[in-house]
Amino acid sequence: AVIEWCGGDRPDDALEALCEQLLHRDGAVRRAATRVVRLYRSASRLDWFREALDGDALAGLEPPERQRFCVTFGRVVGAAAVAPMIERVEQRLPVFGRGPGCRQVRDGAWVLAATGHQRALRYLKSSLEGKNRARREACAEALEMAVGVQP
């Protein structure tokens, strides 16, 4: 009920409080906060989302939960997320495509797809031709999500 009430006013303070709930230990709270936070469009939340993505709060989440967070990031922050997430996807990866770098690339690709921004989608498409398998797979999965899957 409190989350619904905050969503009606939509001041920056409410958005900040709601974003914190995206990292709550209870999955039901995270899902409820996601529904409300996705109503916002605020490039000012870029740093908060980036810090959360890089921090330990998401480390224990299963891929569907991480994907939900990344989609929310892309939808809320929008075009402001494109350049930093392209940089994230472009990072150097291990030859065999394992490790935390691969997870970061996948997260970045999900954020890019969720922005719906043309530059982001063009980048994801162009990455399908790249040499690194993990990056290609992450971008292909993100493009599939952008076309129709709504996590």
PDB file of C-alpha atoms in Angstrom:
ATOM      1  CA  ALA A   1       0.000   0.000   0.000  1.00  0.00           C
ATOM      2  CA  VAL A   2       2.828   2.405   0.827  1.00  0.00           C
ATOM      3  CA  ILE A   3       4.499   1.684  -2.498  1.00  0.00           C
ATOM      4  CA  GLU A   4       1.238   2.377  -4.335  1.00  0.00           C
ATOM      5  CA  TRP A   5       0.779   5.646  -2.393  1.00  0.00           C
ATOM      6  CA  CYS A   6       4.310   6.843  -3.229  1.00  0.00           C
ATOM      7  CA  GLY A   7       3.713   6.096  -6.893  1.00  0.00           C
ATOM      8  CA  GLY A   8       0.832   8.557  -7.031  1.00  0.00           C
ATOM      9  CA  ASP A   9       2.931  11.579  -6.061  1.00  0.00           C
ATOM     10  CA  ARG A  10       6.102  10.665  -7.944  1.00  0.00           C
ATOM     11  CA  PRO A  11       8.440  13.143  -6.274  1.00  0.00           C
ATOM     12  CA  ASP A  12      12.159  12.416  -6.484  1.00  0.00           C
ATOM     13  CA  ASP A  13      12.186  11.435  -2.810  1.00  0.00           C
ATOM     14  CA  ALA A  14       9.563   8.750  -3.425  1.00  0.00           C
ATOM     15  CA  LEU A  15      11.521   7.441  -6.409  1.00  0.00           C
ATOM     16  CA  GLU A  16      14.651   7.206  -4.295  1.00  0.00           C
ATOM     17  CA  ALA A  17      12.789   5.279  -1.584  1.00  0.00           C
ATOM     18  CA  LEU A  18      11.169   3.011  -4.151  1.00  0.00           C
ATOM     19  CA  CYS A  19      14.473   2.264  -5.856  1.00  0.00           C
ATOM     20  CA  GLU A  20      15.887   1.091  -2.538  1.00  0.00           C
ATOM     21  CA  GLN A  21      13.063  -1.466  -2.400  1.00  0.00           C
ATOM     22  CA  LEU A  22      14.299  -2.972  -5.686  1.00  0.00           C
ATOM     23  CA  LEU A  23      17.126  -4.436  -3.582  1.00  0.00           C
ATOM     24  CA  HIS A  24      14.932  -5.689  -0.720  1.00  0.00           C
ATOM     25  CA  ARG A  25      15.662  -9.230   0.490  1.00  0.00           C
ATOM     26  CA  ASP A  26      12.028 -10.290  -0.078  1.00  0.00           C
ATOM     27  CA  GLY A  27      11.192 -11.101  -3.689  1.00  0.00           C
ATOM     28  CA  ALA A  28       7.564  -9.989  -3.333  1.00  0.00           C
ATOM     29  CA  VAL A  29       8.701  -6.534  -2.196  1.00  0.00           C
ATOM     30  CA  ARG A  30      11.159  -6.339  -5.119  1.00  0.00           C
ATOM     31  CA  ARG A  31       8.413  -7.256  -7.607  1.00  0.00           C
ATOM     32  CA  ALA A  32       5.946  -4.729  -6.139  1.00  0.00           C
ATOM     33  CA  ALA A  33       8.570  -1.974  -6.194  1.00  0.00           C
ATOM     34  CA  THR A  34       9.441  -2.882  -9.788  1.00  0.00           C
ATOM     35  CA  ARG A  35       5.851  -2.364 -10.938  1.00  0.00           C
ATOM     36  CA  VAL A  36       5.761   1.147  -9.468  1.00  0.00           C
ATOM     37  CA  VAL A  37       9.315   2.236 -10.294  1.00  0.00           C
ATOM     38  CA  ARG A  38       8.778   1.359 -13.960  1.00  0.00           C
ATOM     39  CA  LEU A  39       6.183   4.151 -14.118  1.00  0.00           C
ATOM     40  CA  TYR A  40       8.997   6.688 -13.714  1.00  0.00           C
ATOM     41  CA  ARG A  41      11.392   8.091 -16.298  1.00  0.00           C
ATOM     42  CA  SER A  42      14.367   9.706 -14.594  1.00  0.00           C
ATOM     43  CA  ALA A  43      17.885   9.974 -15.979  1.00  0.00           C
ATOM     44  CA  SER A  44      18.893  11.303 -12.556  1.00  0.00           C
ATOM     45  CA  ARG A  45      18.783   7.737 -11.197  1.00  0.00           C
ATOM     46  CA  LEU A  46      21.621   6.569 -13.501  1.00  0.00           C
ATOM     47  CA  ASP A  47      24.306   6.613 -10.810  1.00  0.00           C
ATOM     48  CA  TRP A  48      22.107   4.791  -8.298  1.00  0.00           C
ATOM     49  CA  PHE A  49      21.302   2.010 -10.765  1.00  0.00           C
ATOM     50  CA  ARG A  50      24.934   1.708 -11.868  1.00  0.00           C
ATOM     51  CA  GLU A  51      26.142   1.430  -8.277  1.00  0.00           C
ATOM     52  CA  ALA A  52      23.489  -1.171  -7.513  1.00  0.00           C
ATOM     53  CA  LEU A  53      24.434  -3.152 -10.615  1.00  0.00           C
ATOM     54  CA  ASP A  54      28.106  -3.115  -9.605  1.00  0.00           C
ATOM     55  CA  GLY A  55      27.514  -3.739  -5.900  1.00  0.00           C
ATOM     56  CA  ASP A  56      26.938  -6.865  -3.859  1.00  0.00           C
ATOM     57  CA  ALA A  57      23.164  -6.424  -3.533  1.00  0.00           C
ATOM     58  CA  LEU A  58      22.441  -8.279  -6.778  1.00  0.00           C
ATOM     59  CA  ALA A  59      25.102 -10.954  -6.332  1.00  0.00           C
ATOM     60  CA  GLY A  60      22.746 -13.549  -4.853  1.00  0.00           C
ATOM     61  CA  LEU A  61      19.886 -13.003  -7.284  1.00  0.00           C
ATOM     62  CA  GLU A  62      18.931 -15.618  -9.838  1.00  0.00           C
ATOM     63  CA  PRO A  63      19.140 -14.564 -13.521  1.00  0.00           C
ATOM     64  CA  PRO A  64      15.384 -13.798 -13.836  1.00  0.00           C
ATOM     65  CA  GLU A  65      15.580 -11.424 -10.861  1.00  0.00           C
ATOM     66  CA  ARG A  66      18.746  -9.789 -12.225  1.00  0.00           C
ATOM     67  CA  GLN A  67      17.032  -9.428 -15.584  1.00  0.00           C
ATOM     68  CA  ARG A  68      14.006  -7.774 -13.957  1.00  0.00           C
ATOM     69  CA  PHE A  69      16.336  -5.287 -12.255  1.00  0.00           C
ATOM     70  CA  CYS A  70      18.200  -4.562 -15.508  1.00  0.00           C
ATOM     71  CA  VAL A  71      14.964  -4.052 -17.433  1.00  0.00           C
ATOM     72  CA  THR A  72      13.771  -1.629 -14.770  1.00  0.00           C
ATOM     73  CA  PHE A  73      17.112   0.199 -15.000  1.00  0.00           C
ATOM     74  CA  GLY A  74      16.777   0.561 -18.775  1.00  0.00           C
ATOM     75  CA  ARG A  75      13.155   1.679 -18.672  1.00  0.00           C
ATOM     76  CA  VAL A  76      13.608   4.236 -15.901  1.00  0.00           C
ATOM     77  CA  VAL A  77      16.919   5.767 -16.992  1.00  0.00           C
ATOM     78  CA  GLY A  78      16.342   5.447 -20.745  1.00  0.00           C
ATOM     79  CA  ALA A  79      18.739   7.082 -23.187  1.00  0.00           C
ATOM     80  CA  ALA A  80      21.088   8.213 -20.406  1.00  0.00           C
ATOM     81  CA  ALA A  81      21.986   4.556 -19.811  1.00  0.00           C
ATOM     82  CA  VAL A  82      23.034   3.836 -23.400  1.00  0.00           C
ATOM     83  CA  ALA A  83      26.634   5.105 -23.424  1.00  0.00           C
ATOM     84  CA  PRO A  84      27.673   3.636 -20.040  1.00  0.00           C
ATOM     85  CA  MET A  85      26.040   0.300 -20.830  1.00  0.00           C
ATOM     86  CA  ILE A  86      27.719   0.080 -24.247  1.00  0.00           C
ATOM     87  CA  GLU A  87      30.979   0.637 -22.401  1.00  0.00           C
ATOM     88  CA  ARG A  88      30.025  -2.153 -19.989  1.00  0.00           C
ATOM     89  CA  VAL A  89      29.209  -4.586 -22.799  1.00  0.00           C
ATOM     90  CA  GLU A  90      32.456  -3.698 -24.578  1.00  0.00           C
ATOM     91  CA  GLN A  91      34.651  -4.682 -21.630  1.00  0.00           C
ATOM     92  CA  ARG A  92      37.368  -7.235 -22.167  1.00  0.00           C
ATOM     93  CA  LEU A  93      36.155 -10.773 -21.511  1.00  0.00           C
ATOM     94  CA  PRO A  94      37.908 -14.065 -20.790  1.00  0.00           C
ATOM     95  CA  VAL A  95      38.521 -16.226 -23.835  1.00  0.00           C
ATOM     96  CA  PHE A  96      36.230 -19.020 -22.646  1.00  0.00           C
ATOM     97  CA  GLY A  97      33.368 -16.721 -21.651  1.00  0.00           C
ATOM     98  CA  ARG A  98      33.110 -17.405 -17.943  1.00  0.00           C
ATOM     99  CA  GLY A  99      33.338 -15.294 -14.808  1.00  0.00           C
ATOM    100  CA  PRO A 100      31.904 -12.072 -13.429  1.00  0.00           C
ATOM    101  CA  GLY A 101      32.798 -10.087 -16.552  1.00  0.00           C
ATOM    102  CA  CYS A 102      30.356 -12.174 -18.564  1.00  0.00           C
ATOM    103  CA  ARG A 103      27.576 -11.489 -16.074  1.00  0.00           C
ATOM    104  CA  GLN A 104      28.314  -7.759 -16.318  1.00  0.00           C
ATOM    105  CA  VAL A 105      28.153  -7.924 -20.109  1.00  0.00           C
ATOM    106  CA  ARG A 106      24.838  -9.770 -19.985  1.00  0.00           C
ATOM    107  CA  ASP A 107      23.420  -7.258 -17.496  1.00  0.00           C
ATOM    108  CA  GLY A 108      24.558  -4.360 -19.681  1.00  0.00           C
ATOM    109  CA  ALA A 109      22.978  -5.920 -22.760  1.00  0.00           C
ATOM    110  CA  TRP A 110      19.672  -6.361 -20.905  1.00  0.00           C
ATOM    111  CA  VAL A 111      19.727  -2.703 -19.837  1.00  0.00           C
ATOM    112  CA  LEU A 112      20.447  -1.596 -23.412  1.00  0.00           C
ATOM    113  CA  ALA A 113      17.575  -3.637 -24.809  1.00  0.00           C
ATOM    114  CA  ALA A 114      15.178  -2.315 -22.176  1.00  0.00           C
ATOM    115  CA  THR A 115      15.918   1.322 -23.044  1.00  0.00           C
ATOM    116  CA  GLY A 116      14.345   0.760 -26.452  1.00  0.00           C
ATOM    117  CA  HIS A 117      16.700   3.456 -27.739  1.00  0.00           C
ATOM    118  CA  GLN A 118      17.649   3.076 -31.406  1.00  0.00           C
ATOM    119  CA  ARG A 119      21.379   3.519 -30.748  1.00  0.00           C
ATOM    120  CA  ALA A 120      21.240   0.736 -28.132  1.00  0.00           C
ATOM    121  CA  LEU A 121      19.388  -1.639 -30.442  1.00  0.00           C
ATOM    122  CA  ARG A 122      21.760  -0.903 -33.340  1.00  0.00           C
ATOM    123  CA  TYR A 123      24.712  -1.607 -31.070  1.00  0.00           C
ATOM    124  CA  LEU A 124      23.233  -4.920 -29.901  1.00  0.00           C
ATOM    125  CA  LYS A 125      22.577  -5.966 -33.504  1.00  0.00           C
ATOM    126  CA  SER A 126      26.090  -5.050 -34.612  1.00  0.00           C
ATOM    127  CA  SER A 127      27.544  -7.058 -31.719  1.00  0.00           C
ATOM    128  CA  LEU A 128      26.021 -10.242 -33.111  1.00  0.00           C
ATOM    129  CA  GLU A 129      28.910 -10.286 -35.597  1.00  0.00           C
ATOM    130  CA  GLY A 130      31.642  -9.905 -32.961  1.00  0.00           C
ATOM    131  CA  LYS A 131      34.376 -12.408 -32.171  1.00  0.00           C
ATOM    132  CA  ASN A 132      33.557 -13.027 -28.517  1.00  0.00           C
ATOM    133  CA  ARG A 133      30.948 -15.749 -28.080  1.00  0.00           C
ATOM    134  CA  ALA A 134      29.788 -14.608 -24.615  1.00  0.00           C
ATOM    135  CA  ARG A 135      29.181 -11.069 -25.887  1.00  0.00           C
ATOM    136  CA  ARG A 136      27.356 -12.336 -28.998  1.00  0.00           C
ATOM    137  CA  GLU A 137      25.124 -14.575 -26.885  1.00  0.00           C
ATOM    138  CA  ALA A 138      24.370 -11.804 -24.373  1.00  0.00           C
ATOM    139  CA  CYS A 139      23.428  -9.397 -27.159  1.00  0.00           C
ATOM    140  CA  ALA A 140      21.306 -12.001 -28.961  1.00  0.00           C
ATOM    141  CA  GLU A 141      19.424 -12.796 -25.743  1.00  0.00           C
ATOM    142  CA  ALA A 142      18.877  -9.088 -25.068  1.00  0.00           C
ATOM    143  CA  LEU A 143      17.536  -8.525 -28.582  1.00  0.00           C
ATOM    144  CA  GLU A 144      15.109 -11.422 -28.188  1.00  0.00           C
ATOM    145  CA  MET A 145      13.925  -9.842 -24.951  1.00  0.00           C
ATOM    146  CA  ALA A 146      13.517  -6.467 -26.659  1.00  0.00           C
ATOM    147  CA  VAL A 147      11.307  -7.996 -29.335  1.00  0.00           C
ATOM    148  CA  GLY A 148       8.727  -9.558 -27.110  1.00  0.00           C
ATOM    149  CA  VAL A 149       9.594 -11.044 -23.751  1.00  0.00           C
ATOM    150  CA  GLN A 150       8.460  -8.882 -20.821  1.00  0.00           C
ATOM    151  CA  PRO A 151      10.218 -10.049 -17.632  1.00  0.00           C
TER     152      PRO A 151
END
